[in-house]
Coordinates of C-alpha atoms in Angstrom, one line a residue:
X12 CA 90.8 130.9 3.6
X13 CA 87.7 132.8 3.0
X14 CA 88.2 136.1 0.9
X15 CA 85.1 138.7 0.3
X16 CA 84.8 141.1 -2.8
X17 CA 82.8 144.4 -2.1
X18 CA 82.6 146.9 -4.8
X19 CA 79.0 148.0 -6.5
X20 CA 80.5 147.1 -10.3
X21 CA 80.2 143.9 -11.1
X22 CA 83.0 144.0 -14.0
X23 CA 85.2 144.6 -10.7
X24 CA 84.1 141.8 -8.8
X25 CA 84.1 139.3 -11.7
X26 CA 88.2 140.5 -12.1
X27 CA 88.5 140.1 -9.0
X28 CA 87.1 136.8 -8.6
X29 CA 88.9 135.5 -11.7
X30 CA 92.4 136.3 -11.2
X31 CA 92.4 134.9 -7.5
X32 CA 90.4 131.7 -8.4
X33 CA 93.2 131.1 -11.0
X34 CA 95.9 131.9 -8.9
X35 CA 94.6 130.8 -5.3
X36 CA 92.3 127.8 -5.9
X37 CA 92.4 126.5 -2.6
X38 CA 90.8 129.9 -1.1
X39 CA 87.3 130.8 -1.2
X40 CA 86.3 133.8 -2.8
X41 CA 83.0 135.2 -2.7
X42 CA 81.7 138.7 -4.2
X43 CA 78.8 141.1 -2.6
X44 CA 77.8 144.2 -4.6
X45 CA 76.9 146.5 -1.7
X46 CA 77.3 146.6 2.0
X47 CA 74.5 145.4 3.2
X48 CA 75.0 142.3 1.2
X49 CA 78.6 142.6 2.6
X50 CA 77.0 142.3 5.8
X51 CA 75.4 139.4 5.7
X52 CA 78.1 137.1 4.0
X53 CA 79.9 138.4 7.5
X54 CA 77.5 136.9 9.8
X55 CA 76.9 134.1 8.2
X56 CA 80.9 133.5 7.1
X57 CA 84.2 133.8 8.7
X58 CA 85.6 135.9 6.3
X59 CA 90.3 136.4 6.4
X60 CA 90.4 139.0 3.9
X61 CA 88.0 141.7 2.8
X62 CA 89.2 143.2 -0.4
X63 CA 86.2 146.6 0.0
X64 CA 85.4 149.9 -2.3
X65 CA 85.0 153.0 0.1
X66 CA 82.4 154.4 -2.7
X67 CA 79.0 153.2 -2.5
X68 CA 75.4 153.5 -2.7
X69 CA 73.0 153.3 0.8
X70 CA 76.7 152.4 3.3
X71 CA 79.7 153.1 2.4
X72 CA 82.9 150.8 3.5
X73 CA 84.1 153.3 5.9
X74 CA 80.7 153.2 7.5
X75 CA 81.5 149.3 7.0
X76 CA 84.8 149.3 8.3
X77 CA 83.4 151.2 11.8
X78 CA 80.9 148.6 12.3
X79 CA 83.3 145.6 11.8
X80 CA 85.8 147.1 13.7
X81 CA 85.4 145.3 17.1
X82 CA 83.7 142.0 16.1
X83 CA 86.0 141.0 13.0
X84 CA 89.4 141.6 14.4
X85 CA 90.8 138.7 13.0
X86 CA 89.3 139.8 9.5
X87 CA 92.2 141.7 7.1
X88 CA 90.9 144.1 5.6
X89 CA 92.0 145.9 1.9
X90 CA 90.2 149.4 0.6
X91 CA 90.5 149.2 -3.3
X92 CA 89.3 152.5 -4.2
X93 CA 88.7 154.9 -7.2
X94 CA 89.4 157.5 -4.4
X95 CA 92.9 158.7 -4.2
X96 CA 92.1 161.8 -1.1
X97 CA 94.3 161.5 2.1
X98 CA 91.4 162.0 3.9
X99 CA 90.3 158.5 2.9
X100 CA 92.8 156.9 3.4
X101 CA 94.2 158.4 6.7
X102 CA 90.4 157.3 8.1
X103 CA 91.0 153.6 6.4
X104 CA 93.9 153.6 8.4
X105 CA 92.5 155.0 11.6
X106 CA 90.1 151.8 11.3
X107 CA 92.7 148.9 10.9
X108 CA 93.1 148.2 7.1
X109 CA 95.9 146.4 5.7
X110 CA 97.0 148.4 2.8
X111 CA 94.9 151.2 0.8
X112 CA 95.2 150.8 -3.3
X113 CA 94.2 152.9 -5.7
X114 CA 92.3 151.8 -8.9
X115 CA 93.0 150.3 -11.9
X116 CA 94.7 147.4 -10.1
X117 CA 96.1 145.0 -12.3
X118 CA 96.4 140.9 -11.4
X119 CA 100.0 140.7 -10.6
X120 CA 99.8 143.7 -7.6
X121 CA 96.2 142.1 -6.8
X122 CA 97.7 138.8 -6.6
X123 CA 101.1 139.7 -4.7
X124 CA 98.6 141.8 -1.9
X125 CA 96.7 138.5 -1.1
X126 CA 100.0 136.1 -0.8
X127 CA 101.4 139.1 1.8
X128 CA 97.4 138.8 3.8
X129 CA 98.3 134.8 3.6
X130 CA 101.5 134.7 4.8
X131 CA 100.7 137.0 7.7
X132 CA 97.8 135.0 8.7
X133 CA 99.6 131.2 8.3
X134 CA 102.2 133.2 10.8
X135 CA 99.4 134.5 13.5
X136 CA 98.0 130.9 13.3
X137 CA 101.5 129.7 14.1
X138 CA 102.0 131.6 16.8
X139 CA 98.4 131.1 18.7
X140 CA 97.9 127.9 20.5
X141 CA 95.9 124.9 20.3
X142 CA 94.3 125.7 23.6
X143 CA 93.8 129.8 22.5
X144 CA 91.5 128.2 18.5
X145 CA 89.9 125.6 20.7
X146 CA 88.7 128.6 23.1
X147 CA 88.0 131.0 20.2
X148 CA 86.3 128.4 18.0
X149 CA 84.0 127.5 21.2
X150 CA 82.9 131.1 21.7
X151 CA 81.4 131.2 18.9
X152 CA 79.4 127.6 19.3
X153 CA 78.5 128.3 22.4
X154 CA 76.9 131.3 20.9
X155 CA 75.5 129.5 18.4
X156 CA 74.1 126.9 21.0
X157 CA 72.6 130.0 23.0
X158 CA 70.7 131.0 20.1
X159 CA 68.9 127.8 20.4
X160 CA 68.7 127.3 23.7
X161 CA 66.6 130.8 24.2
X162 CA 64.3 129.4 21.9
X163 CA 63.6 126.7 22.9
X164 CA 65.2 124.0 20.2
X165 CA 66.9 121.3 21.5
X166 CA 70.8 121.6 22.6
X167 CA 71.7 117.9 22.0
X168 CA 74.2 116.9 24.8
X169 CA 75.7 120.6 24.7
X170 CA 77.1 121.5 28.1
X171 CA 76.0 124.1 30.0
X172 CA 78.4 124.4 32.5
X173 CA 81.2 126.5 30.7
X174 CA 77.9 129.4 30.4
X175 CA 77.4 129.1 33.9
X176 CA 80.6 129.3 35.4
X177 CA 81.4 132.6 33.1
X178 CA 77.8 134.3 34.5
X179 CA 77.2 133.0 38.2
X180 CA 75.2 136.7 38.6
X181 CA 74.7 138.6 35.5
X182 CA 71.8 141.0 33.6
X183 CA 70.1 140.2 30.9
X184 CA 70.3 142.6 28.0
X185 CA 66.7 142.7 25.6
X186 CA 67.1 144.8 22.5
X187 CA 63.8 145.6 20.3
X188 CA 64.0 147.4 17.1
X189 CA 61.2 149.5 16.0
X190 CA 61.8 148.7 12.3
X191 CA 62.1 145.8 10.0
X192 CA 64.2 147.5 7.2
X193 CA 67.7 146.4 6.9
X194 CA 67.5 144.4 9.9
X195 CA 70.6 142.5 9.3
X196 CA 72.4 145.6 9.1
X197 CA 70.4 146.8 12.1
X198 CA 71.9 143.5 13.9
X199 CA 75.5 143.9 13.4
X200 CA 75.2 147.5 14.7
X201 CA 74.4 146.4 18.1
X202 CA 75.7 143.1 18.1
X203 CA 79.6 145.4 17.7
X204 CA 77.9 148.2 19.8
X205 CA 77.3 146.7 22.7
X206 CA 79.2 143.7 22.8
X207 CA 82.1 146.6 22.9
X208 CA 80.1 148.2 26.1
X209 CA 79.8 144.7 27.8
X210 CA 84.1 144.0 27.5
X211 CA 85.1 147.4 28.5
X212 CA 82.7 147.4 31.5
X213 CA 82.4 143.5 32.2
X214 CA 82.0 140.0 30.2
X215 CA 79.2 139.2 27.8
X216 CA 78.2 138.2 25.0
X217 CA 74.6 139.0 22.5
X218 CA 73.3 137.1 20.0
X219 CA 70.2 137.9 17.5
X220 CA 67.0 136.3 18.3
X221 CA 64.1 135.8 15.3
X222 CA 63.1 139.1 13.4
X223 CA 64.1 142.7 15.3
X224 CA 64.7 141.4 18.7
X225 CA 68.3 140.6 20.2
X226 CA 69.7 139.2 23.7
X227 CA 72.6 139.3 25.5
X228 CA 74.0 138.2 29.1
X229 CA 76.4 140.3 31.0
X230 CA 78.2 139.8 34.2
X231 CA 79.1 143.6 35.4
X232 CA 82.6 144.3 37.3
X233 CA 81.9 145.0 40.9
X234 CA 82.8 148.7 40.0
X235 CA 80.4 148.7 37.6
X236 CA 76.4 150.3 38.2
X237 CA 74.0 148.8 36.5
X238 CA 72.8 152.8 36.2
X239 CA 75.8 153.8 34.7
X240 CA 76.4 150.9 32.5
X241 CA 72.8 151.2 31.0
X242 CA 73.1 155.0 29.8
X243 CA 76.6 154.3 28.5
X244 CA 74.7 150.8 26.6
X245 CA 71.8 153.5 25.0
X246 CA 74.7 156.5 25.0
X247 CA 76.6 154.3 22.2
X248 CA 73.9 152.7 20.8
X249 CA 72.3 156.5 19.9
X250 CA 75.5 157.4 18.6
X251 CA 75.5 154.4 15.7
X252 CA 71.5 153.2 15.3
X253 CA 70.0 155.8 13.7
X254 CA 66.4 154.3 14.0
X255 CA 64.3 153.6 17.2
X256 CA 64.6 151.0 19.7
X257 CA 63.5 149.5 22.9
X258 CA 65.9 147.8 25.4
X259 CA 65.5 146.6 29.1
X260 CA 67.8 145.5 31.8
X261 CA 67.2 143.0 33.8
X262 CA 67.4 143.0 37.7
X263 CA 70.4 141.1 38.5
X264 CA 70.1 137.2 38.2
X265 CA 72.0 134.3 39.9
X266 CA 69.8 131.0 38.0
X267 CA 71.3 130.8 34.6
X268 CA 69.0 128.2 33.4
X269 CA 66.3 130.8 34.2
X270 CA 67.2 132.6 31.3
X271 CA 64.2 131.4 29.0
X272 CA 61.6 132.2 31.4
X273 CA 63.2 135.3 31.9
X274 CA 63.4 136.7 28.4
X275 CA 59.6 135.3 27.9
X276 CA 59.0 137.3 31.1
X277 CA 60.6 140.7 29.4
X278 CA 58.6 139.7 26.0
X279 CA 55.7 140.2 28.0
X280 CA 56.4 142.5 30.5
X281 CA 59.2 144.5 30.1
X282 CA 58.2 146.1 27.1
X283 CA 54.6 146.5 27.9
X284 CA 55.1 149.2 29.8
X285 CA 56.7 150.9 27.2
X286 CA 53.6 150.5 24.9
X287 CA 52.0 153.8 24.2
X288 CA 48.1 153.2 25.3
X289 CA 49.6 151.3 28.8
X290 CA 48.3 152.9 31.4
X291 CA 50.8 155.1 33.8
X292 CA 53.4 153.7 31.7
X293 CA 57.1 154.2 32.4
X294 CA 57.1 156.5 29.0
X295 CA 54.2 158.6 30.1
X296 CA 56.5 159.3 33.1
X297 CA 59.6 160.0 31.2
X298 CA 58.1 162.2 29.0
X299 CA 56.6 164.6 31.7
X300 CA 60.1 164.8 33.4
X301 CA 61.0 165.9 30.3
X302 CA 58.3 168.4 30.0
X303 CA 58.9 169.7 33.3
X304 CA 62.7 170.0 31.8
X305 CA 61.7 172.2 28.6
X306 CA 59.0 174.7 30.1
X307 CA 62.4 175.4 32.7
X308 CA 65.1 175.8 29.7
X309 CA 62.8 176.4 26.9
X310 CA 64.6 179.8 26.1
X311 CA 67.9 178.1 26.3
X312 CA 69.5 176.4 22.9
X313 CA 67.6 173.0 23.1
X314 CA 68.0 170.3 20.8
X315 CA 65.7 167.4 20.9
X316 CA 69.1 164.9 21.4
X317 CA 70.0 167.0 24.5
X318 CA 66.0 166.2 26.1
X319 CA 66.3 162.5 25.4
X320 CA 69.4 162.4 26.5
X321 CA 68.5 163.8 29.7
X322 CA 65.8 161.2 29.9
X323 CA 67.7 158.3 28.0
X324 CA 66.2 158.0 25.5
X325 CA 67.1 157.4 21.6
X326 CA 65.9 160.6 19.9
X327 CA 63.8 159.2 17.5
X328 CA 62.0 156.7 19.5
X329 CA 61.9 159.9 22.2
X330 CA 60.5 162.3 19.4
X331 CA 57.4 159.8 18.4
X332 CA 56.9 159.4 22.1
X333 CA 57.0 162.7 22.9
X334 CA 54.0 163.3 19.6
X335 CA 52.0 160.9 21.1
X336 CA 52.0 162.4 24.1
X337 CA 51.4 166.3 23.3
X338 CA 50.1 165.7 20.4
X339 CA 52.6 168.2 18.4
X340 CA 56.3 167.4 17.3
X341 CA 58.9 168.5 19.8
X342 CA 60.3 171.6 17.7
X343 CA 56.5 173.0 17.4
X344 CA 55.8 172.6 21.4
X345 CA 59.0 174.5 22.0
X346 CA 57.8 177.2 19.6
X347 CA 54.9 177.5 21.2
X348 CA 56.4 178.0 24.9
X349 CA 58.5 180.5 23.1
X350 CA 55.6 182.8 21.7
X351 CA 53.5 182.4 24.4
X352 CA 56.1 183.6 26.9
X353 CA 56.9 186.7 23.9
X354 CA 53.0 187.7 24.0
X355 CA 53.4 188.0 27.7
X356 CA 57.2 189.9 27.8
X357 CA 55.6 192.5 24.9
X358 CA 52.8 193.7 27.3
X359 CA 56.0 194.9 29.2
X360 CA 56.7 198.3 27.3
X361 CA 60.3 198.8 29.4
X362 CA 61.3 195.7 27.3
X363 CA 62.9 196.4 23.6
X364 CA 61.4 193.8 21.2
X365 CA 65.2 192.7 21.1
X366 CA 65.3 192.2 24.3
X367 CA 61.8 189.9 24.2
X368 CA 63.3 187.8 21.3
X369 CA 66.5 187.3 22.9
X370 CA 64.7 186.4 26.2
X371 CA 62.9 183.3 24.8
X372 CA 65.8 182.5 23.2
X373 CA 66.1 184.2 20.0
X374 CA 69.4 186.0 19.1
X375 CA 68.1 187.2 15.6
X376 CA 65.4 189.4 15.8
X377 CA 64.7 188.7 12.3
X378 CA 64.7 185.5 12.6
X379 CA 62.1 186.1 16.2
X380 CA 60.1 188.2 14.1
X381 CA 59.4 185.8 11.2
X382 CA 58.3 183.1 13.7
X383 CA 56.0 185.6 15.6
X384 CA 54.5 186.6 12.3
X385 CA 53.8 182.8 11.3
X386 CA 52.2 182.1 14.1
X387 CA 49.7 185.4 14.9
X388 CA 49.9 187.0 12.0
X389 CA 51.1 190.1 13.2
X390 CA 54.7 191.3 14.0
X391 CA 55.8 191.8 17.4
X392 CA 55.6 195.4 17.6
X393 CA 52.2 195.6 16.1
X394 CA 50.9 192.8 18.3
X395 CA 52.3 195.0 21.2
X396 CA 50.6 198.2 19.3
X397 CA 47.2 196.6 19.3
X398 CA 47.3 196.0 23.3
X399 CA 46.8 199.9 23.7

């Protein structure tokens, strides 16, 4: 068995190490002093117990525990925290952990915790069959052997057949990041994200390709629009990937040995048109319909997450596309539809300066008049004063 220590000090994770090397020597049991590094033990290691502080810096193992939560079932998982609040613990528990301790813990409690996580996993092992760990153990080299395949490496004698029976018509799924910090982190986000979407809505599977770009193959239920399935894929994906990103859908495909051409074909393609200086581009499109959207609701409460969701799009990438575009930020541009509407409500003299500000969509005149004042200089009422 493979055990992980997370915690940020290293006098913990030494402990740690030392009491279950000395009384387990026939597990493995690796340390990582942060998430992130967390992380990338997990996609690298099948990892039975994870023994994880809640409590530290950049991620901390709640944020952890939610990404993990779909793609490392199998994975038993132990908060060993400083942190004694229900609050804590009642979310722990919400996410699947095993047991929540609070620190100091001494060896004999440490050790007695791991022999319960062992017995309980020799018992699930018992009681799955030789047919269910040959299936589970070939997910995950097929996978592998995908990986490969995309890229052109050679496959050795590797049978297809198992990939093409499971997709006889299916989309292809192209993910590209717009960042290159923490991509591993970036990775396991969407790799959980969506491979969630693609089970509750079909079958699938996505794998990381080299450096920010991912793939994946989905074959929808027949119940299932490739419309609706794409805004709940970016709907989710918003929700947890807090940088930007790019992803097509394929048209729906039938030749699964087609695939390389096809991603090469996205590569070059698909993601051209979302390039800022290509011509009529798809985004130069989008953002006009949202355009059209916020010179109709500007005086309503608009958030830039509600206009890209309107258009689908993840709000950050939407916001730099949207500054490329106008050439100001999003917040500044409805501003500005705001005061230039006021200067034209305040030449009406049957309209209370009240009523002007809570026409464009302010409720605090204060607040209306502070704006006004930043952007002419004037207040309201003296601006209106000076058209006599």
């Amino acid at each position: 068995m493979n055990i992980l220590v997370v915690d940020d000090e290293r006098s913990i994770r030494d402990g740690f190490k030392r009491t279950l090397d000395k009384a387990y020597p026939h597990m493995n049991v690796m340390t990582a002093e942060s998430c992130q590094e967390a992380i990338r033990v997990l996609l690298s290691e099948r990892i039975h117990i994870l023994l994880l502080d809640i409590m530290m810096p950049a991620m901390d193992g709640l944020e952890l525990l939610a990404a993990l939560r779909e793609s490392h079932l199998s994975t038993k998982v132990v908060i060993i925290s400083a942190h004694s609040k229900f609050a804590y613990a009642q979310e722990a528990l919400r996410l699947g952990v095993k047991d929540y301790v609070v620190k100091p813990v001494g060896k004999e409690p440490l050790i007695k915790i791991i022999s319960m996580l062992e017995n309980e996993w020799i018992e699930e092992m018992r009681d799955l069959s030789e047919k269910d760990l040959i299936h589970l153990n070939l997910n995950y080299l097929r996978e592998a052997v995908f990986r490969r395949w995309v890229r052109g490496l050679d496959i050795g004698r590797f049978d297809l057949s198992r990939f093409v029976e499971s997709h006889p018509r299916f989309h292809l799924v192209f993910v590209q990041l717009e960042t290159n910090q923490d991509i591993s982190l970036k990775h396991f986000v969407i790799e959980n994200v969506l491979s969630e979407w693609f089970e509750m809505n079909g079958n699938g599977f996505i794998v990381s390709l080299e450096g920010n770009i991912l793939v994946g193959v989905v074959t929808l239920r027949e119940d299932t629009g490739i419309c609706a399935f794409e805004e709940g894929a970016r709907t989710h994906l918003d929700q947890c990937l807090k940088v930007p990103y790019q992803m097509v859908v394929s048209r729906l495909l039938s030749d699964f040995h087609s695939i390389p051409d096809e991603i090469k074909n996205l590569q070059l393609n698909g993601f051209a048109a979302l390039k800022k200086d290509a011509p009529a581009s798809k985004n130069d499109e989008t953002i006009n319909i949202a355009l059209q959207y916020i010179r109709g609701h500007f005086q309503d409460t608009l958030s830039l997450e509600k206009v890209a969701s309107i258009v689908y799009l993840n709000p950050i990438y939407f916001s730099q596309l949207f500054k490329q575009k106008t050439g100001i930020g999003y917040k500044d541009y409805v501003t500005q539809l705001r005061m230039e509407r006021a200067k034209e409500l305040l030449a009406n003299r049957g309209l209370r300066v009240t009523d002007v500000a809570r026409l464009i969509g302010y409720d605090d005149l204060r607040h209306f008049t502070q704006v006004f004042r930043k952007n002419y200089h004037c207040t309201p009422t003296e601006y209106r004063n000076e058209l006599t």
